[in-house]
């Protein structure tokens, strides 16, 4: 089976590039496995979005980094958002980030429709 193509929505690729090297490596590994149709053990569904929208959480140097991608739109992987969590109010993803993820998911759905709809017929 061929690897799924990966698409970065918005600034997600640049944001991942700004992560510390150790975090970039873990996120990159998770995305590589997603391209192969599987999921790493440290990736989990993002609550409140869609079961196929996955979050990778990595702690580094007392900061928490998150990357969110979806495999909902086969045959591709869409990276929706990547950020350093700034909120100190627990583990919950901050609402502005959830809103951005939802907006970018809509963008990904439209991109998928335009890019892959003809291939699927």
Short mmCIF file of N, CA and C in Angstrom, two decimals:
data_model
loop_
_atom_site.label_atom_id
_atom_site.label_comp_id
_atom_site.label_asym_id
_atom_site.label_seq_id
_atom_site.Cartn_x
_atom_site.Cartn_y
_atom_site.Cartn_z
N UNK A 1 0.84 -1.18 0.00
CA UNK A 1 0.00 0.00 0.00
C UNK A 1 0.89 1.25 0.00
N UNK A 2 0.53 2.21 -0.82
CA UNK A 2 1.27 3.47 -0.88
C UNK A 2 0.96 4.32 0.34
N UNK A 3 1.91 5.15 0.73
CA UNK A 3 1.68 6.09 1.82
C UNK A 3 0.62 7.10 1.41
N UNK A 4 -0.18 7.49 2.38
CA UNK A 4 -1.17 8.54 2.16
C UNK A 4 -0.44 9.87 2.01
N UNK A 5 -0.91 10.73 1.10
CA UNK A 5 -0.30 12.06 1.03
C UNK A 5 -0.62 12.85 2.29
N UNK A 6 0.24 13.78 2.62
CA UNK A 6 0.02 14.61 3.80
C UNK A 6 -0.13 16.07 3.35
N UNK A 7 -1.12 16.73 3.92
CA UNK A 7 -1.38 18.14 3.61
C UNK A 7 -1.37 18.92 4.91
N UNK A 8 -0.71 20.06 4.91
CA UNK A 8 -0.66 20.93 6.07
C UNK A 8 -1.61 22.10 5.83
N UNK A 9 -2.50 22.33 6.78
CA UNK A 9 -3.49 23.40 6.66
C UNK A 9 -3.01 24.61 7.46
N UNK A 10 -3.15 25.79 6.86
CA UNK A 10 -2.75 27.01 7.54
C UNK A 10 -1.26 27.01 7.84
N UNK A 11 -0.93 27.43 9.03
CA UNK A 11 0.47 27.55 9.45
C UNK A 11 1.01 26.30 10.14
N UNK A 12 0.27 25.18 10.05
CA UNK A 12 0.64 24.00 10.84
C UNK A 12 2.05 23.49 10.56
N UNK A 13 2.49 23.51 9.32
CA UNK A 13 3.85 23.03 9.01
C UNK A 13 4.90 23.94 9.63
N UNK A 14 4.73 25.25 9.45
CA UNK A 14 5.68 26.20 10.05
C UNK A 14 5.67 26.09 11.58
N UNK A 15 4.50 25.89 12.15
CA UNK A 15 4.40 25.77 13.60
C UNK A 15 5.14 24.54 14.11
N UNK A 16 5.02 23.43 13.40
CA UNK A 16 5.76 22.21 13.79
C UNK A 16 7.26 22.46 13.65
N UNK A 17 7.66 23.16 12.61
CA UNK A 17 9.08 23.47 12.41
C UNK A 17 9.65 24.31 13.54
N UNK A 18 8.80 25.07 14.21
CA UNK A 18 9.24 25.90 15.34
C UNK A 18 9.35 25.11 16.65
N UNK A 19 8.85 23.87 16.68
CA UNK A 19 8.94 23.05 17.89
C UNK A 19 10.40 22.67 18.15
N UNK A 20 10.75 22.37 19.41
CA UNK A 20 12.08 21.83 19.70
C UNK A 20 12.31 20.53 18.91
N UNK A 21 13.56 20.24 18.60
CA UNK A 21 13.90 19.09 17.76
C UNK A 21 13.30 17.78 18.28
N UNK A 22 13.34 17.56 19.58
CA UNK A 22 12.82 16.31 20.16
C UNK A 22 11.32 16.18 19.92
N UNK A 23 10.61 17.29 20.03
CA UNK A 23 9.16 17.29 19.82
C UNK A 23 8.86 17.10 18.34
N UNK A 24 9.60 17.81 17.48
CA UNK A 24 9.42 17.65 16.03
C UNK A 24 9.60 16.21 15.62
N UNK A 25 10.57 15.55 16.21
CA UNK A 25 10.84 14.16 15.88
C UNK A 25 9.65 13.26 16.24
N UNK A 26 9.09 13.46 17.42
CA UNK A 26 7.94 12.65 17.86
C UNK A 26 6.71 12.92 17.00
N UNK A 27 6.46 14.19 16.70
CA UNK A 27 5.32 14.54 15.86
C UNK A 27 5.53 13.98 14.45
N UNK A 28 6.73 14.14 13.93
CA UNK A 28 7.04 13.61 12.61
C UNK A 28 6.85 12.11 12.54
N UNK A 29 7.27 11.41 13.58
CA UNK A 29 7.07 9.96 13.62
C UNK A 29 5.59 9.61 13.62
N UNK A 30 4.80 10.32 14.41
CA UNK A 30 3.36 10.07 14.47
C UNK A 30 2.71 10.31 13.10
N UNK A 31 3.13 11.36 12.41
CA UNK A 31 2.56 11.65 11.10
C UNK A 31 2.99 10.60 10.07
N UNK A 32 4.21 10.14 10.17
CA UNK A 32 4.69 9.10 9.25
C UNK A 32 3.88 7.82 9.42
N UNK A 33 3.61 7.45 10.65
CA UNK A 33 2.81 6.25 10.92
C UNK A 33 1.38 6.46 10.42
N UNK A 34 0.84 7.67 10.58
CA UNK A 34 -0.51 7.98 10.07
C UNK A 34 -0.55 7.84 8.54
N UNK A 35 0.51 8.26 7.87
CA UNK A 35 0.57 8.11 6.42
C UNK A 35 0.52 6.64 6.00
N UNK A 36 0.98 5.78 6.88
CA UNK A 36 0.98 4.35 6.60
C UNK A 36 -0.33 3.68 7.03
N UNK A 37 -1.26 4.47 7.56
CA UNK A 37 -2.57 3.94 7.92
C UNK A 37 -2.69 3.42 9.33
N UNK A 38 -1.75 3.77 10.19
CA UNK A 38 -1.79 3.30 11.58
C UNK A 38 -1.70 4.51 12.51
N UNK A 39 -1.63 4.22 13.81
CA UNK A 39 -1.57 5.30 14.80
C UNK A 39 -0.58 4.90 15.88
N UNK A 40 0.28 5.84 16.28
CA UNK A 40 1.23 5.56 17.37
C UNK A 40 0.47 5.52 18.69
N UNK A 41 1.06 4.86 19.67
CA UNK A 41 0.39 4.67 20.96
C UNK A 41 0.19 5.98 21.72
N UNK A 42 0.99 6.98 21.44
CA UNK A 42 0.86 8.25 22.17
C UNK A 42 -0.05 9.25 21.45
N UNK A 43 -0.71 8.84 20.38
CA UNK A 43 -1.71 9.68 19.70
C UNK A 43 -3.09 9.24 20.15
N UNK A 44 -3.99 10.19 20.32
CA UNK A 44 -5.34 9.86 20.79
C UNK A 44 -6.37 10.74 20.09
N UNK A 45 -7.61 10.26 20.00
CA UNK A 45 -8.65 11.10 19.39
C UNK A 45 -8.83 12.39 20.18
N UNK A 46 -9.03 13.48 19.46
CA UNK A 46 -9.28 14.77 20.10
C UNK A 46 -10.76 14.84 20.44
N UNK A 47 -11.06 14.97 21.70
CA UNK A 47 -12.44 14.97 22.16
C UNK A 47 -13.19 16.18 21.61
N UNK A 48 -14.43 15.93 21.21
CA UNK A 48 -15.31 17.00 20.79
C UNK A 48 -15.21 17.39 19.32
N UNK A 49 -14.37 16.73 18.55
CA UNK A 49 -14.24 17.08 17.14
C UNK A 49 -14.78 15.94 16.28
N UNK A 50 -14.02 14.87 16.18
CA UNK A 50 -14.35 13.71 15.36
C UNK A 50 -13.41 12.60 15.79
N UNK A 51 -13.90 11.37 15.88
CA UNK A 51 -13.01 10.28 16.32
C UNK A 51 -11.77 10.08 15.44
N UNK A 52 -11.81 10.55 14.21
CA UNK A 52 -10.66 10.40 13.33
C UNK A 52 -9.81 11.67 13.28
N UNK A 53 -10.06 12.58 14.21
CA UNK A 53 -9.20 13.74 14.39
C UNK A 53 -8.32 13.43 15.59
N UNK A 54 -7.05 13.36 15.36
CA UNK A 54 -6.08 12.80 16.32
C UNK A 54 -5.18 13.91 16.87
N UNK A 55 -4.86 13.78 18.15
CA UNK A 55 -3.98 14.73 18.81
C UNK A 55 -2.73 14.01 19.31
N UNK A 56 -1.60 14.61 19.04
CA UNK A 56 -0.32 14.14 19.56
C UNK A 56 0.13 15.17 20.59
N UNK A 57 0.36 14.73 21.82
CA UNK A 57 0.76 15.62 22.91
C UNK A 57 2.16 15.22 23.36
N UNK A 58 3.05 16.19 23.38
CA UNK A 58 4.43 15.95 23.80
C UNK A 58 4.85 17.00 24.82
N UNK A 59 5.38 16.54 25.93
CA UNK A 59 5.92 17.44 26.95
C UNK A 59 7.43 17.55 26.73
N UNK A 60 7.92 18.77 26.84
CA UNK A 60 9.36 19.00 26.70
C UNK A 60 9.73 20.25 27.48
N UNK A 61 10.70 20.13 28.33
CA UNK A 61 11.25 21.27 29.07
C UNK A 61 10.15 22.09 29.75
N UNK A 62 9.25 21.39 30.42
CA UNK A 62 8.14 21.95 31.19
C UNK A 62 7.09 22.67 30.34
N UNK A 63 7.13 22.45 29.02
CA UNK A 63 6.10 22.96 28.12
C UNK A 63 5.38 21.78 27.48
N UNK A 64 4.17 22.02 27.01
CA UNK A 64 3.40 20.98 26.32
C UNK A 64 3.13 21.43 24.90
N UNK A 65 3.43 20.55 23.96
CA UNK A 65 3.24 20.83 22.54
C UNK A 65 2.19 19.87 22.01
N UNK A 66 1.36 20.39 21.11
CA UNK A 66 0.29 19.57 20.54
C UNK A 66 0.26 19.73 19.03
N UNK A 67 -0.01 18.63 18.36
CA UNK A 67 -0.25 18.64 16.92
C UNK A 67 -1.53 17.86 16.69
N UNK A 68 -2.38 18.38 15.82
CA UNK A 68 -3.67 17.77 15.55
C UNK A 68 -3.76 17.48 14.06
N UNK A 69 -4.14 16.24 13.74
CA UNK A 69 -4.31 15.86 12.34
C UNK A 69 -5.58 15.03 12.21
N UNK A 70 -6.04 14.89 10.98
CA UNK A 70 -7.20 14.05 10.75
C UNK A 70 -6.91 13.04 9.65
N UNK A 71 -7.45 11.85 9.84
CA UNK A 71 -7.41 10.80 8.82
C UNK A 71 -8.83 10.53 8.32
N UNK A 72 -9.73 11.42 8.67
CA UNK A 72 -11.14 11.32 8.27
C UNK A 72 -11.30 11.40 6.76
N UNK A 73 -10.40 12.10 6.10
CA UNK A 73 -10.53 12.39 4.68
C UNK A 73 -9.60 11.51 3.85
N UNK A 74 -9.90 10.22 3.80
CA UNK A 74 -9.09 9.30 3.02
C UNK A 74 -9.09 9.73 1.57
N UNK A 75 -8.03 9.59 0.87
CA UNK A 75 -6.82 8.85 1.21
C UNK A 75 -5.70 9.73 1.76
N UNK A 76 -6.00 10.85 2.38
CA UNK A 76 -4.95 11.78 2.80
C UNK A 76 -4.93 11.95 4.31
N UNK A 77 -3.83 12.51 4.80
CA UNK A 77 -3.69 12.95 6.18
C UNK A 77 -3.60 14.47 6.13
N UNK A 78 -4.43 15.13 6.93
CA UNK A 78 -4.42 16.59 6.99
C UNK A 78 -3.96 17.03 8.38
N UNK A 79 -2.88 17.79 8.42
CA UNK A 79 -2.41 18.36 9.68
C UNK A 79 -3.14 19.69 9.85
N UNK A 80 -3.93 19.78 10.92
CA UNK A 80 -4.82 20.91 11.10
C UNK A 80 -4.23 22.02 11.96
N UNK A 81 -3.45 21.65 12.96
CA UNK A 81 -2.97 22.68 13.90
C UNK A 81 -1.79 22.12 14.69
N UNK A 82 -0.88 22.98 15.07
CA UNK A 82 0.24 22.62 15.93
C UNK A 82 0.54 23.84 16.79
N UNK A 83 0.69 23.61 18.10
CA UNK A 83 0.86 24.74 19.00
C UNK A 83 1.49 24.31 20.32
N UNK A 84 2.04 25.30 21.00
CA UNK A 84 2.52 25.11 22.36
C UNK A 84 1.38 25.53 23.27
N UNK A 85 0.96 24.63 24.13
CA UNK A 85 -0.16 24.95 25.02
C UNK A 85 0.30 25.96 26.05
N UNK A 86 -0.43 27.05 26.14
CA UNK A 86 -0.06 28.13 27.05
C UNK A 86 -0.94 28.15 28.29
N UNK A 87 -2.12 27.60 28.19
CA UNK A 87 -3.07 27.62 29.30
C UNK A 87 -2.57 26.73 30.44
N UNK A 88 -2.67 27.21 31.63
CA UNK A 88 -2.27 26.42 32.79
C UNK A 88 -3.49 25.82 33.49
N UNK A 89 -4.64 25.85 32.81
CA UNK A 89 -5.88 25.39 33.43
C UNK A 89 -6.18 23.93 33.09
N UNK A 90 -5.23 23.08 33.28
CA UNK A 90 -5.46 21.66 33.06
C UNK A 90 -5.07 21.20 31.67
N UNK A 91 -5.53 20.00 31.34
CA UNK A 91 -5.15 19.35 30.09
C UNK A 91 -6.04 19.71 28.92
N UNK A 92 -7.19 20.27 29.20
CA UNK A 92 -8.16 20.56 28.15
C UNK A 92 -7.56 21.50 27.10
N UNK A 93 -7.86 21.21 25.83
CA UNK A 93 -7.41 22.07 24.75
C UNK A 93 -8.18 23.39 24.82
N UNK A 94 -7.49 24.52 24.82
CA UNK A 94 -8.16 25.82 24.91
C UNK A 94 -9.17 26.02 23.78
N UNK A 95 -10.28 26.68 24.09
CA UNK A 95 -11.35 26.88 23.12
C UNK A 95 -10.90 27.59 21.84
N UNK A 96 -10.06 28.63 21.92
CA UNK A 96 -9.61 29.24 20.65
C UNK A 96 -8.90 28.24 19.73
N UNK A 97 -8.15 27.31 20.31
CA UNK A 97 -7.49 26.29 19.50
C UNK A 97 -8.50 25.32 18.92
N UNK A 98 -9.51 24.94 19.70
CA UNK A 98 -10.58 24.06 19.19
C UNK A 98 -11.28 24.75 18.02
N UNK A 99 -11.59 26.04 18.18
CA UNK A 99 -12.26 26.78 17.11
C UNK A 99 -11.40 26.82 15.84
N UNK A 100 -10.10 27.02 16.00
CA UNK A 100 -9.20 27.04 14.85
C UNK A 100 -9.14 25.67 14.19
N UNK A 101 -9.10 24.62 14.98
CA UNK A 101 -9.08 23.26 14.44
C UNK A 101 -10.36 23.00 13.63
N UNK A 102 -11.50 23.41 14.15
CA UNK A 102 -12.77 23.22 13.42
C UNK A 102 -12.77 24.01 12.11
N UNK A 103 -12.26 25.23 12.14
CA UNK A 103 -12.19 26.04 10.92
C UNK A 103 -11.27 25.38 9.90
N UNK A 104 -10.13 24.92 10.36
CA UNK A 104 -9.18 24.29 9.44
C UNK A 104 -9.68 22.94 8.93
N UNK A 105 -10.48 22.25 9.73
CA UNK A 105 -11.08 21.00 9.26
C UNK A 105 -12.03 21.29 8.09
N UNK A 106 -12.77 22.38 8.17
CA UNK A 106 -13.64 22.77 7.05
C UNK A 106 -12.82 23.07 5.80
N UNK A 107 -11.69 23.73 5.98
CA UNK A 107 -10.80 24.02 4.86
C UNK A 107 -10.27 22.71 4.27
N UNK A 108 -9.90 21.78 5.13
CA UNK A 108 -9.40 20.48 4.67
C UNK A 108 -10.48 19.71 3.90
N UNK A 109 -11.71 19.76 4.38
CA UNK A 109 -12.81 19.08 3.69
C UNK A 109 -12.98 19.65 2.29
N UNK A 110 -12.92 20.97 2.17
CA UNK A 110 -13.06 21.60 0.86
C UNK A 110 -11.87 21.24 -0.04
N UNK A 111 -10.66 21.27 0.50
CA UNK A 111 -9.49 20.88 -0.28
C UNK A 111 -9.61 19.44 -0.74
N UNK A 112 -10.05 18.58 0.14
CA UNK A 112 -10.22 17.17 -0.19
C UNK A 112 -11.24 17.00 -1.31
N UNK A 113 -12.35 17.72 -1.21
CA UNK A 113 -13.39 17.63 -2.23
C UNK A 113 -12.83 18.04 -3.59
N UNK A 114 -12.10 19.14 -3.62
CA UNK A 114 -11.55 19.64 -4.88
C UNK A 114 -10.43 18.76 -5.43
N UNK A 115 -9.66 18.17 -4.54
CA UNK A 115 -8.47 17.42 -4.95
C UNK A 115 -8.77 15.96 -5.26
N UNK A 116 -9.61 15.32 -4.44
CA UNK A 116 -9.76 13.87 -4.52
C UNK A 116 -11.12 13.40 -5.04
N UNK A 117 -12.10 14.28 -5.16
CA UNK A 117 -13.43 13.85 -5.55
C UNK A 117 -13.41 13.15 -6.90
N UNK A 118 -12.70 13.68 -7.85
CA UNK A 118 -12.62 13.07 -9.17
C UNK A 118 -11.93 11.73 -9.15
N UNK A 119 -10.96 11.55 -8.27
CA UNK A 119 -10.22 10.29 -8.18
C UNK A 119 -11.07 9.18 -7.60
N UNK A 120 -12.08 9.54 -6.81
CA UNK A 120 -12.84 8.52 -6.08
C UNK A 120 -14.01 7.98 -6.89
N UNK A 121 -14.29 8.57 -8.04
CA UNK A 121 -15.43 8.12 -8.86
C UNK A 121 -15.07 6.91 -9.68
#
